[in-house]
Amino acid sequence: MKPVAPAIWLSARGVWVLLALALLLALASVVPLMLYAFAFAAAGAVALLAADLVLGPSARTLRVARRPLPHLALRNRATLTYDVENRAPVGVRVGIIEAPLPTIDFALDAVVASLPPRSARTLELPFLARERGLVHFGAIYVWVENGIGILRRRYRVEAGEDARVLPDLSAVEGYGTLAKRNTLVDAGLRRLRMRGLGSEFESLREYQAGDAFRLVDWKATARRGHLMVAQYDVERSQNVLIALDCGRLMTPRIGLQRKFDYALTAALSVARIAQAAGDNVGLLAFAAKPLLSIKPRRGAAHVNALAQASYDLQPRLEEPDYETIFTEVRRTYAKRSLIVLFTDIFDPVTSASVLAGLGSLVPRHLAMCVLMNDAAISNALEEEPRTVSGAYRTAVAMTLADERAKAVAVLRARGIIVVDAPANRLTVALLDAYLDVKARGLL
């Protein structure tokens, strides 16, 4: 630990002592006898000050260290942990302050604790990461007071450390309980196996009431003399390509998060589910030009690599080049794949670009367009306008909602699957849509 100039300063108690002396001196100017009281109090204060200086503690007798940073996820509570050791023969009161960070909200301005002589203690500071990306935790500032508490010693601990704030993927862990639709047999996501409308033969069983007539295996029925139904596993090792629009329409915020953050969280969540289903997952991020391109592969390690590679992607105030991007997708991916595009559409020009890009993929690939509802539009439509500005706001919301509805209808008419859900429910809606694609064997 290194002293911070000025290394020794008055504590809150020291300030009160100084104010009391000033008050006594002021009274002495009115009542002369108070001058003796002032002299006595000043002598006592000087004695306490000297004792405080002698008792310390010094930097050699105090150790403060921050433990390695924990895993950080966007808007998930985390905790910084400190090991504090007091080697001095006197008890101390310690305060720990982290250097301010623009994207981190610390729960406390300072962590304060008392330590007996020759003791150690672990302290914690809760915090919340408000933005994704690389965060540099800098120096730690420490102040310490002894039992007298007139002086405060201030130190700086060099503890620079970089941390990655990753997207929040907690919805994946909770998906088995969030969606009770018989789409996941194993709620722990260790194995995804759905029988019925897949494409890989699994077994035969006797016909039961409610089974689809088209699932009857007529050859097996003829051999056994009673109706037999074929069961199929969902086909594995299929390609899923996640395309992330990093353009200007993904920069606005919905609540506390940007649209792009919701999109990235949903994208990595469906990548986890696809990995559990045995599919190959790739990632393509683009704005005016490609920003990140990772070919489809399978395995948990690959999905973790996707998260590490994309954690610091940020949207840009650029127009996405859909035509060039999807031309490259058609050239690169010959095998039929599920192309999941995360974007937004509000105006006819953007809608036409998205339709042209995704529409060009439909003959060979299965295309899915993922949009998120803006609560501001629905709220404006629900409120009754009472002022001129309110009426204008409602009219704009009606126009935007109408343009969006038309664009979604055109996309669906072209055979494109559209997921249009509120931002806070986007991840679960997308996981449902992906599992529906797998269960129906659309790939």
Short mmCIF file of C-alpha atoms in Angstrom, two decimals:
data_model
loop_
_atom_site.label_atom_id
_atom_site.label_comp_id
_atom_site.label_asym_id
_atom_site.label_seq_id
_atom_site.Cartn_x
_atom_site.Cartn_y
_atom_site.Cartn_z
CA MET A 1 0.00 0.00 0.00
CA LYS A 2 1.18 3.47 -0.85
CA PRO A 3 0.17 6.66 1.00
CA VAL A 4 -2.16 9.08 -0.79
CA ALA A 5 -1.29 12.77 -0.40
CA PRO A 6 -2.14 14.05 2.12
CA ALA A 7 -1.42 10.71 3.79
CA ILE A 8 -2.90 11.79 7.15
CA TRP A 9 -6.06 13.86 7.45
CA LEU A 10 -8.67 14.66 10.03
CA SER A 11 -11.39 12.06 10.46
CA ALA A 12 -15.03 12.99 11.05
CA ARG A 13 -14.34 12.82 14.81
CA GLY A 14 -11.32 15.08 14.37
CA VAL A 15 -13.44 17.65 12.51
CA TRP A 16 -15.96 17.66 15.39
CA VAL A 17 -13.13 18.18 17.89
CA LEU A 18 -11.86 21.12 15.84
CA LEU A 19 -15.35 22.63 15.66
CA ALA A 20 -15.77 22.26 19.42
CA LEU A 21 -12.49 24.12 20.02
CA ALA A 22 -13.57 26.87 17.63
CA LEU A 23 -16.86 27.21 19.53
CA LEU A 24 -15.08 27.47 22.86
CA LEU A 25 -12.76 30.12 21.46
CA ALA A 26 -15.72 32.09 20.15
CA LEU A 27 -17.43 31.93 23.55
CA ALA A 28 -14.21 33.02 25.22
CA SER A 29 -14.44 36.32 23.34
CA VAL A 30 -17.75 36.96 25.12
CA VAL A 31 -17.13 35.21 28.45
CA PRO A 32 -13.43 35.55 29.44
CA LEU A 33 -13.65 32.60 31.88
CA MET A 34 -14.29 30.31 28.90
CA LEU A 35 -10.71 30.93 27.85
CA TYR A 36 -9.55 28.50 30.57
CA ALA A 37 -11.97 25.88 29.26
CA PHE A 38 -10.63 26.41 25.77
CA ALA A 39 -7.02 26.02 26.94
CA PHE A 40 -7.84 22.83 28.83
CA ALA A 41 -9.75 21.37 25.83
CA ALA A 42 -6.99 22.36 23.40
CA ALA A 43 -4.36 20.64 25.60
CA GLY A 44 -6.49 17.50 25.70
CA ALA A 45 -6.95 17.59 21.92
CA VAL A 46 -3.20 17.96 21.36
CA ALA A 47 -2.55 15.01 23.68
CA LEU A 48 -5.06 12.84 21.83
CA LEU A 49 -3.58 13.93 18.52
CA ALA A 50 -0.11 12.92 19.65
CA ALA A 51 -1.38 9.57 20.93
CA ASP A 52 -3.16 8.98 17.62
CA LEU A 53 0.07 9.65 15.73
CA VAL A 54 2.02 7.24 17.93
CA LEU A 55 -0.54 4.40 17.84
CA GLY A 56 -0.73 4.37 14.04
CA PRO A 57 -1.24 1.95 12.35
CA SER A 58 1.32 2.20 9.57
CA ALA A 59 1.08 0.80 6.07
CA ARG A 60 3.30 -2.15 7.11
CA THR A 61 0.77 -3.38 9.65
CA LEU A 62 -2.25 -3.39 7.32
CA ARG A 63 -2.90 -5.55 4.26
CA VAL A 64 -5.84 -5.16 1.87
CA ALA A 65 -6.18 -7.37 -1.23
CA ARG A 66 -9.01 -7.85 -3.71
CA ARG A 67 -9.71 -11.45 -4.66
CA PRO A 68 -9.89 -12.41 -8.37
CA LEU A 69 -12.97 -10.98 -10.02
CA PRO A 70 -16.01 -13.27 -10.32
CA HIS A 71 -17.88 -14.15 -13.52
CA LEU A 72 -19.70 -11.01 -14.67
CA ALA A 73 -22.96 -10.99 -16.61
CA LEU A 74 -24.95 -8.00 -17.80
CA ARG A 75 -27.30 -6.67 -15.08
CA ASN A 76 -26.61 -9.64 -12.79
CA ARG A 77 -25.58 -8.92 -9.23
CA ALA A 78 -21.97 -9.80 -8.43
CA THR A 79 -19.69 -9.25 -5.45
CA LEU A 80 -16.16 -8.01 -4.97
CA THR A 81 -14.37 -9.75 -2.08
CA TYR A 82 -11.51 -8.28 -0.07
CA ASP A 83 -9.11 -9.91 2.37
CA VAL A 84 -8.18 -7.44 5.12
CA GLU A 85 -5.51 -8.17 7.73
CA ASN A 86 -4.63 -5.97 10.74
CA ARG A 87 -1.19 -6.86 12.15
CA ALA A 88 -1.12 -3.86 14.54
CA PRO A 89 -1.44 -4.27 18.35
CA VAL A 90 -4.44 -1.89 18.29
CA GLY A 91 -7.91 -2.24 16.86
CA VAL A 92 -8.65 -0.30 13.68
CA ARG A 93 -11.57 0.84 11.59
CA VAL A 94 -11.06 0.35 7.84
CA GLY A 95 -12.86 1.76 4.82
CA ILE A 96 -12.40 0.42 1.26
CA ILE A 97 -13.36 2.49 -1.79
CA GLU A 98 -13.23 1.31 -5.42
CA ALA A 99 -12.18 3.72 -8.15
CA PRO A 100 -15.37 4.89 -9.97
CA LEU A 101 -16.35 3.06 -13.18
CA PRO A 102 -18.91 4.47 -15.66
CA THR A 103 -20.52 1.09 -16.42
CA ILE A 104 -20.51 -0.37 -12.89
CA ASP A 105 -22.97 0.51 -10.13
CA PHE A 106 -21.48 -0.18 -6.70
CA ALA A 107 -24.02 -0.81 -3.95
CA LEU A 108 -21.98 1.18 -1.40
CA ASP A 109 -19.70 4.19 -1.62
CA ALA A 110 -17.34 2.48 0.83
CA VAL A 111 -17.12 -0.84 2.66
CA VAL A 112 -16.45 -0.05 6.33
CA ALA A 113 -15.52 -2.56 9.05
CA SER A 114 -13.77 -2.76 12.41
CA LEU A 115 -10.90 -5.19 13.02
CA PRO A 116 -9.57 -6.16 16.48
CA PRO A 117 -5.80 -6.21 17.08
CA ARG A 118 -3.91 -8.82 15.04
CA SER A 119 -6.94 -10.16 13.20
CA ALA A 120 -8.16 -10.76 9.66
CA ARG A 121 -11.54 -10.35 8.01
CA THR A 122 -13.24 -10.80 4.65
CA LEU A 123 -15.34 -7.91 3.30
CA GLU A 124 -17.73 -7.82 0.37
CA LEU A 125 -18.97 -5.10 -1.99
CA PRO A 126 -22.03 -5.92 -4.18
CA PHE A 127 -22.20 -4.31 -7.62
CA LEU A 128 -24.10 -4.42 -10.91
CA ALA A 129 -22.68 -4.26 -14.44
CA ARG A 130 -24.80 -1.95 -16.63
CA GLU A 131 -23.04 -2.54 -19.96
CA ARG A 132 -21.34 -5.43 -21.74
CA GLY A 133 -17.70 -5.34 -22.73
CA LEU A 134 -14.27 -5.04 -21.18
CA VAL A 135 -14.12 -3.33 -17.78
CA HIS A 136 -10.89 -2.31 -16.06
CA PHE A 137 -11.05 -2.33 -12.27
CA GLY A 138 -8.36 0.05 -11.09
CA ALA A 139 -6.77 0.94 -7.77
CA ILE A 140 -8.36 0.43 -4.37
CA TYR A 141 -8.39 3.36 -1.94
CA VAL A 142 -8.19 2.52 1.76
CA TRP A 143 -8.58 4.67 4.85
CA VAL A 144 -7.88 3.52 8.38
CA GLU A 145 -8.49 4.93 11.87
CA ASN A 146 -7.40 3.65 15.27
CA GLY A 147 -9.48 3.65 18.46
CA ILE A 148 -8.85 7.33 19.15
CA GLY A 149 -10.16 8.18 15.70
CA ILE A 150 -9.01 11.77 15.32
CA LEU A 151 -6.73 11.13 12.34
CA ARG A 152 -7.48 9.15 9.18
CA ARG A 153 -4.62 7.54 7.25
CA ARG A 154 -5.17 7.12 3.52
CA TYR A 155 -3.56 4.58 1.20
CA ARG A 156 -3.74 3.37 -2.37
CA VAL A 157 -3.54 -0.31 -3.36
CA GLU A 158 -2.58 -1.04 -6.97
CA ALA A 159 -5.03 -3.75 -7.99
CA GLY A 160 -5.65 -3.22 -11.71
CA GLU A 161 -7.56 -6.09 -13.31
CA ASP A 162 -9.56 -6.50 -16.52
CA ALA A 163 -12.92 -8.26 -16.53
CA ARG A 164 -15.33 -9.28 -19.28
CA VAL A 165 -18.99 -8.47 -18.79
CA LEU A 166 -20.82 -11.18 -20.75
CA PRO A 167 -24.47 -11.29 -21.82
CA ASP A 168 -26.97 -12.63 -19.31
CA LEU A 169 -27.78 -16.25 -20.18
CA SER A 170 -29.81 -17.03 -17.07
CA ALA A 171 -32.94 -17.59 -19.19
CA VAL A 172 -31.37 -20.78 -20.56
CA GLU A 173 -30.98 -22.28 -17.10
CA GLY A 174 -34.57 -21.39 -16.23
CA TYR A 175 -36.11 -22.36 -19.53
CA GLY A 176 -37.17 -25.83 -18.44
CA THR A 177 -39.46 -24.26 -15.82
CA LEU A 178 -40.49 -21.23 -17.86
CA ALA A 179 -41.92 -23.18 -20.80
CA LYS A 180 -44.15 -26.12 -19.85
CA ARG A 181 -44.91 -27.21 -23.41
CA ASN A 182 -43.43 -30.74 -23.59
CA THR A 183 -40.73 -29.45 -25.89
CA LEU A 184 -37.90 -30.34 -23.56
CA VAL A 185 -37.80 -33.88 -22.23
CA ASP A 186 -34.81 -33.15 -20.03
CA ALA A 187 -35.41 -29.88 -18.15
CA GLY A 188 -31.70 -29.73 -17.32
CA LEU A 189 -30.94 -29.39 -21.07
CA ARG A 190 -28.46 -32.27 -20.96
CA ARG A 191 -30.25 -34.11 -23.73
CA LEU A 192 -32.83 -32.88 -26.20
CA ARG A 193 -34.79 -35.76 -27.71
CA MET A 194 -38.30 -35.29 -29.10
CA ARG A 195 -40.17 -38.03 -30.85
CA GLY A 196 -42.85 -37.59 -33.45
CA LEU A 197 -42.21 -35.21 -36.32
CA GLY A 198 -38.44 -35.45 -36.68
CA SER A 199 -36.67 -37.03 -39.62
CA GLU A 200 -34.46 -39.71 -38.07
CA PHE A 201 -36.20 -43.07 -37.41
CA GLU A 202 -36.07 -44.07 -33.74
CA SER A 203 -38.53 -46.95 -33.07
CA LEU A 204 -41.97 -48.48 -33.63
CA ARG A 205 -44.86 -48.69 -31.19
CA GLU A 206 -48.52 -49.58 -31.27
CA TYR A 207 -51.01 -46.98 -32.43
CA GLN A 208 -52.65 -44.97 -29.63
CA ALA A 209 -55.69 -42.73 -29.68
CA GLY A 210 -54.66 -39.25 -30.73
CA ASP A 211 -51.71 -40.28 -32.91
CA ALA A 212 -51.55 -38.59 -36.31
CA PHE A 213 -52.78 -40.91 -39.08
CA ARG A 214 -49.80 -40.03 -41.28
CA LEU A 215 -47.42 -41.55 -38.72
CA VAL A 216 -48.79 -45.06 -39.28
CA ASP A 217 -46.12 -47.41 -40.67
CA TRP A 218 -48.11 -49.52 -43.12
CA LYS A 219 -45.40 -52.10 -43.76
CA ALA A 220 -44.99 -52.80 -40.04
CA THR A 221 -48.78 -52.82 -39.70
CA ALA A 222 -49.09 -55.46 -42.44
CA ARG A 223 -46.42 -57.63 -40.81
CA ARG A 224 -47.87 -57.50 -37.29
CA GLY A 225 -51.55 -57.40 -38.08
CA HIS A 226 -52.33 -54.25 -36.06
CA LEU A 227 -51.63 -50.55 -36.45
CA MET A 228 -48.01 -49.55 -35.77
CA VAL A 229 -46.70 -46.01 -35.51
CA ALA A 230 -43.17 -44.91 -36.37
CA GLN A 231 -41.33 -42.64 -33.93
CA TYR A 232 -38.61 -40.29 -35.06
CA ASP A 233 -35.83 -38.40 -33.36
CA VAL A 234 -35.28 -34.78 -34.20
CA GLU A 235 -32.50 -34.64 -36.78
CA ARG A 236 -29.14 -33.58 -35.38
CA SER A 237 -26.02 -31.99 -36.86
CA GLN A 238 -28.02 -29.36 -38.70
CA ASN A 239 -26.64 -25.87 -39.27
CA VAL A 240 -27.95 -22.88 -37.34
CA LEU A 241 -26.49 -19.51 -38.38
CA ILE A 242 -27.22 -16.55 -36.11
CA ALA A 243 -27.06 -13.22 -37.96
CA LEU A 244 -26.85 -10.15 -35.72
CA ASP A 245 -27.74 -6.75 -37.13
CA CYS A 246 -25.39 -4.26 -35.42
CA GLY A 247 -26.79 -1.25 -37.29
CA ARG A 248 -28.51 1.92 -36.14
CA LEU A 249 -31.94 0.37 -35.47
CA MET A 250 -30.43 -1.78 -32.72
CA THR A 251 -28.93 1.15 -30.78
CA PRO A 252 -32.09 2.51 -29.00
CA ARG A 253 -32.79 1.46 -25.44
CA ILE A 254 -35.86 -0.37 -24.20
CA GLY A 255 -35.89 0.34 -20.51
CA LEU A 256 -32.33 0.09 -19.20
CA GLN A 257 -30.91 -2.06 -22.00
CA ARG A 258 -30.26 -1.50 -25.67
CA LYS A 259 -32.14 -3.55 -28.23
CA PHE A 260 -28.84 -5.08 -29.29
CA ASP A 261 -28.20 -6.39 -25.76
CA TYR A 262 -31.56 -8.16 -25.75
CA ALA A 263 -30.77 -9.60 -29.19
CA LEU A 264 -27.31 -10.84 -28.22
CA THR A 265 -28.64 -12.47 -25.05
CA ALA A 266 -31.35 -14.28 -27.02
CA ALA A 267 -28.87 -15.28 -29.73
CA LEU A 268 -26.42 -16.89 -27.31
CA SER A 269 -29.30 -18.54 -25.45
CA VAL A 270 -30.59 -20.25 -28.58
CA ALA A 271 -27.00 -21.24 -29.37
CA ARG A 272 -26.90 -23.08 -26.03
CA ILE A 273 -30.17 -24.88 -26.78
CA ALA A 274 -28.99 -25.76 -30.30
CA GLN A 275 -25.79 -27.17 -28.85
CA ALA A 276 -27.88 -29.33 -26.48
CA ALA A 277 -29.85 -30.54 -29.51
CA GLY A 278 -26.63 -31.55 -31.30
CA ASP A 279 -26.77 -28.85 -33.98
CA ASN A 280 -23.88 -26.85 -35.43
CA VAL A 281 -24.08 -23.15 -34.50
CA GLY A 282 -22.40 -20.24 -36.25
CA LEU A 283 -22.45 -16.49 -35.73
CA LEU A 284 -22.40 -13.58 -38.15
CA ALA A 285 -22.42 -9.97 -36.91
CA PHE A 286 -22.59 -7.09 -39.35
CA ALA A 287 -23.38 -3.43 -39.88
CA ALA A 288 -22.16 -1.61 -42.99
CA LYS A 289 -19.59 -4.41 -43.21
CA PRO A 290 -19.07 -7.78 -41.49
CA LEU A 291 -17.84 -7.41 -37.90
CA LEU A 292 -17.57 -11.04 -36.81
CA SER A 293 -17.94 -14.33 -38.66
CA ILE A 294 -17.69 -17.76 -36.98
CA LYS A 295 -18.47 -20.91 -38.95
CA PRO A 296 -21.04 -23.38 -37.54
CA ARG A 297 -19.65 -26.04 -35.23
CA ARG A 298 -21.00 -28.12 -32.40
CA GLY A 299 -20.07 -28.63 -28.78
CA ALA A 300 -20.22 -26.73 -25.52
CA ALA A 301 -16.69 -25.40 -25.97
CA HIS A 302 -17.67 -23.84 -29.30
CA VAL A 303 -20.73 -22.13 -27.79
CA ASN A 304 -18.59 -20.76 -24.97
CA ALA A 305 -16.17 -19.47 -27.61
CA LEU A 306 -19.10 -17.68 -29.33
CA ALA A 307 -19.91 -15.90 -26.07
CA GLN A 308 -16.28 -14.91 -25.54
CA ALA A 309 -15.91 -13.66 -29.12
CA SER A 310 -19.11 -11.59 -29.11
CA TYR A 311 -19.22 -10.20 -25.55
CA ASP A 312 -17.91 -6.77 -26.63
CA LEU A 313 -19.88 -6.37 -29.87
CA GLN A 314 -21.57 -2.97 -29.95
CA PRO A 315 -24.20 -1.53 -32.31
CA ARG A 316 -23.14 1.26 -34.65
CA LEU A 317 -24.89 4.23 -36.23
CA GLU A 318 -24.62 2.66 -39.68
CA GLU A 319 -27.02 1.24 -42.23
CA PRO A 320 -26.61 -2.55 -42.51
CA ASP A 321 -25.66 -3.90 -45.93
CA TYR A 322 -28.20 -6.76 -46.08
CA GLU A 323 -27.66 -7.45 -49.77
CA THR A 324 -23.91 -8.04 -49.49
CA ILE A 325 -24.21 -10.02 -46.26
CA PHE A 326 -26.86 -12.43 -47.51
CA THR A 327 -25.15 -12.81 -50.88
CA GLU A 328 -22.12 -14.04 -48.94
CA VAL A 329 -24.35 -16.37 -46.88
CA ARG A 330 -25.78 -17.94 -50.07
CA ARG A 331 -22.27 -18.40 -51.42
CA THR A 332 -20.81 -19.85 -48.23
CA TYR A 333 -23.59 -22.13 -46.99
CA ALA A 334 -24.65 -24.73 -49.54
CA LYS A 335 -26.24 -27.06 -46.98
CA ARG A 336 -29.77 -26.18 -45.91
CA SER A 337 -29.53 -24.20 -42.68
CA LEU A 338 -31.66 -22.26 -40.26
CA ILE A 339 -30.74 -18.57 -40.65
CA VAL A 340 -31.83 -16.55 -37.60
CA LEU A 341 -31.69 -12.80 -38.24
CA PHE A 342 -31.94 -10.37 -35.33
CA THR A 343 -32.98 -6.94 -36.59
CA ASP A 344 -35.74 -4.36 -36.38
CA ILE A 345 -38.10 -2.86 -38.94
CA PHE A 346 -39.95 0.45 -38.72
CA ASP A 347 -39.92 2.04 -42.14
CA PRO A 348 -40.69 0.71 -45.65
CA VAL A 349 -37.07 1.08 -46.80
CA THR A 350 -35.68 -1.08 -43.99
CA SER A 351 -38.51 -3.59 -44.40
CA ALA A 352 -37.80 -3.91 -48.11
CA SER A 353 -34.08 -4.47 -47.45
CA VAL A 354 -34.76 -7.17 -44.87
CA LEU A 355 -37.34 -8.84 -47.11
CA ALA A 356 -35.00 -8.83 -50.10
CA GLY A 357 -32.12 -10.24 -48.08
CA LEU A 358 -34.03 -12.96 -46.26
CA GLY A 359 -36.26 -13.68 -49.23
CA SER A 360 -33.22 -14.56 -51.32
CA LEU A 361 -32.38 -17.31 -48.80
CA VAL A 362 -35.80 -18.96 -48.67
CA PRO A 363 -35.46 -21.33 -51.66
CA ARG A 364 -32.48 -23.09 -50.08
CA HIS A 365 -32.58 -22.24 -46.36
CA LEU A 366 -35.13 -21.84 -43.58
CA ALA A 367 -35.17 -18.17 -42.59
CA MET A 368 -36.29 -16.74 -39.24
CA CYS A 369 -36.58 -13.02 -38.51
CA VAL A 370 -36.45 -12.04 -34.83
CA LEU A 371 -37.96 -8.69 -33.83
CA MET A 372 -38.74 -7.14 -30.47
CA ASN A 373 -41.75 -5.04 -29.63
CA ASP A 374 -41.13 -1.53 -28.38
CA ALA A 375 -43.26 -0.96 -25.29
CA ALA A 376 -43.34 2.79 -26.04
CA ILE A 377 -45.47 2.16 -29.14
CA SER A 378 -47.99 -0.08 -27.38
CA ASN A 379 -48.18 2.34 -24.45
CA ALA A 380 -48.84 5.26 -26.79
CA LEU A 381 -51.65 3.33 -28.46
CA GLU A 382 -53.26 2.42 -25.14
CA GLU A 383 -53.29 5.97 -23.78
CA GLU A 384 -56.12 8.31 -24.71
CA PRO A 385 -54.60 11.52 -26.15
CA ARG A 386 -55.65 14.63 -24.23
CA THR A 387 -53.32 17.20 -25.75
CA VAL A 388 -52.10 18.14 -29.20
CA SER A 389 -48.71 16.58 -28.51
CA GLY A 390 -50.45 13.46 -27.17
CA ALA A 391 -52.52 13.18 -30.35
CA TYR A 392 -49.39 13.59 -32.47
CA ARG A 393 -47.65 10.90 -30.41
CA THR A 394 -50.57 8.50 -30.90
CA ALA A 395 -50.66 9.19 -34.64
CA VAL A 396 -46.95 8.42 -34.99
CA ALA A 397 -47.36 5.22 -32.94
CA MET A 398 -50.28 4.12 -35.15
CA THR A 399 -48.22 4.71 -38.30
CA LEU A 400 -45.25 2.77 -36.94
CA ALA A 401 -47.44 -0.09 -35.73
CA ASP A 402 -49.18 -0.26 -39.11
CA GLU A 403 -45.89 -0.29 -41.03
CA ARG A 404 -44.56 -2.99 -38.74
CA ALA A 405 -47.67 -5.16 -39.12
CA LYS A 406 -47.47 -4.90 -42.90
CA ALA A 407 -43.79 -5.82 -42.92
CA VAL A 408 -44.37 -8.85 -40.67
CA ALA A 409 -47.26 -10.02 -42.86
CA VAL A 410 -45.12 -9.77 -46.01
CA LEU A 411 -42.26 -11.68 -44.35
CA ARG A 412 -44.57 -14.49 -43.31
CA ALA A 413 -46.16 -14.60 -46.75
CA ARG A 414 -42.70 -15.27 -48.21
CA GLY A 415 -42.24 -18.30 -45.95
CA ILE A 416 -40.09 -16.55 -43.35
CA ILE A 417 -40.71 -17.43 -39.70
CA VAL A 418 -41.21 -14.25 -37.66
CA VAL A 419 -40.66 -14.03 -33.91
CA ASP A 420 -42.11 -10.73 -32.72
CA ALA A 421 -42.12 -10.49 -28.92
CA PRO A 422 -41.59 -7.91 -26.18
CA ALA A 423 -37.91 -7.39 -25.42
CA ASN A 424 -38.10 -8.88 -21.91
CA ARG A 425 -39.68 -12.08 -23.29
CA LEU A 426 -37.64 -12.31 -26.47
CA THR A 427 -35.32 -15.11 -25.30
CA VAL A 428 -38.09 -17.51 -24.28
CA ALA A 429 -40.12 -16.76 -27.43
CA LEU A 430 -37.09 -17.50 -29.61
CA LEU A 431 -36.29 -20.76 -27.80
CA ASP A 432 -39.89 -21.88 -28.30
CA ALA A 433 -39.68 -21.04 -32.01
CA TYR A 434 -36.41 -22.95 -32.46
CA LEU A 435 -37.73 -26.04 -30.68
CA ASP A 436 -40.90 -25.86 -32.76
CA VAL A 437 -38.77 -25.89 -35.91
CA LYS A 438 -36.94 -28.96 -34.63
CA ALA A 439 -40.09 -30.77 -33.51
CA ARG A 440 -41.84 -30.20 -36.85
CA GLY A 441 -38.79 -31.18 -38.88
CA LEU A 442 -38.86 -27.97 -40.91
CA LEU A 443 -35.14 -28.21 -41.65
#
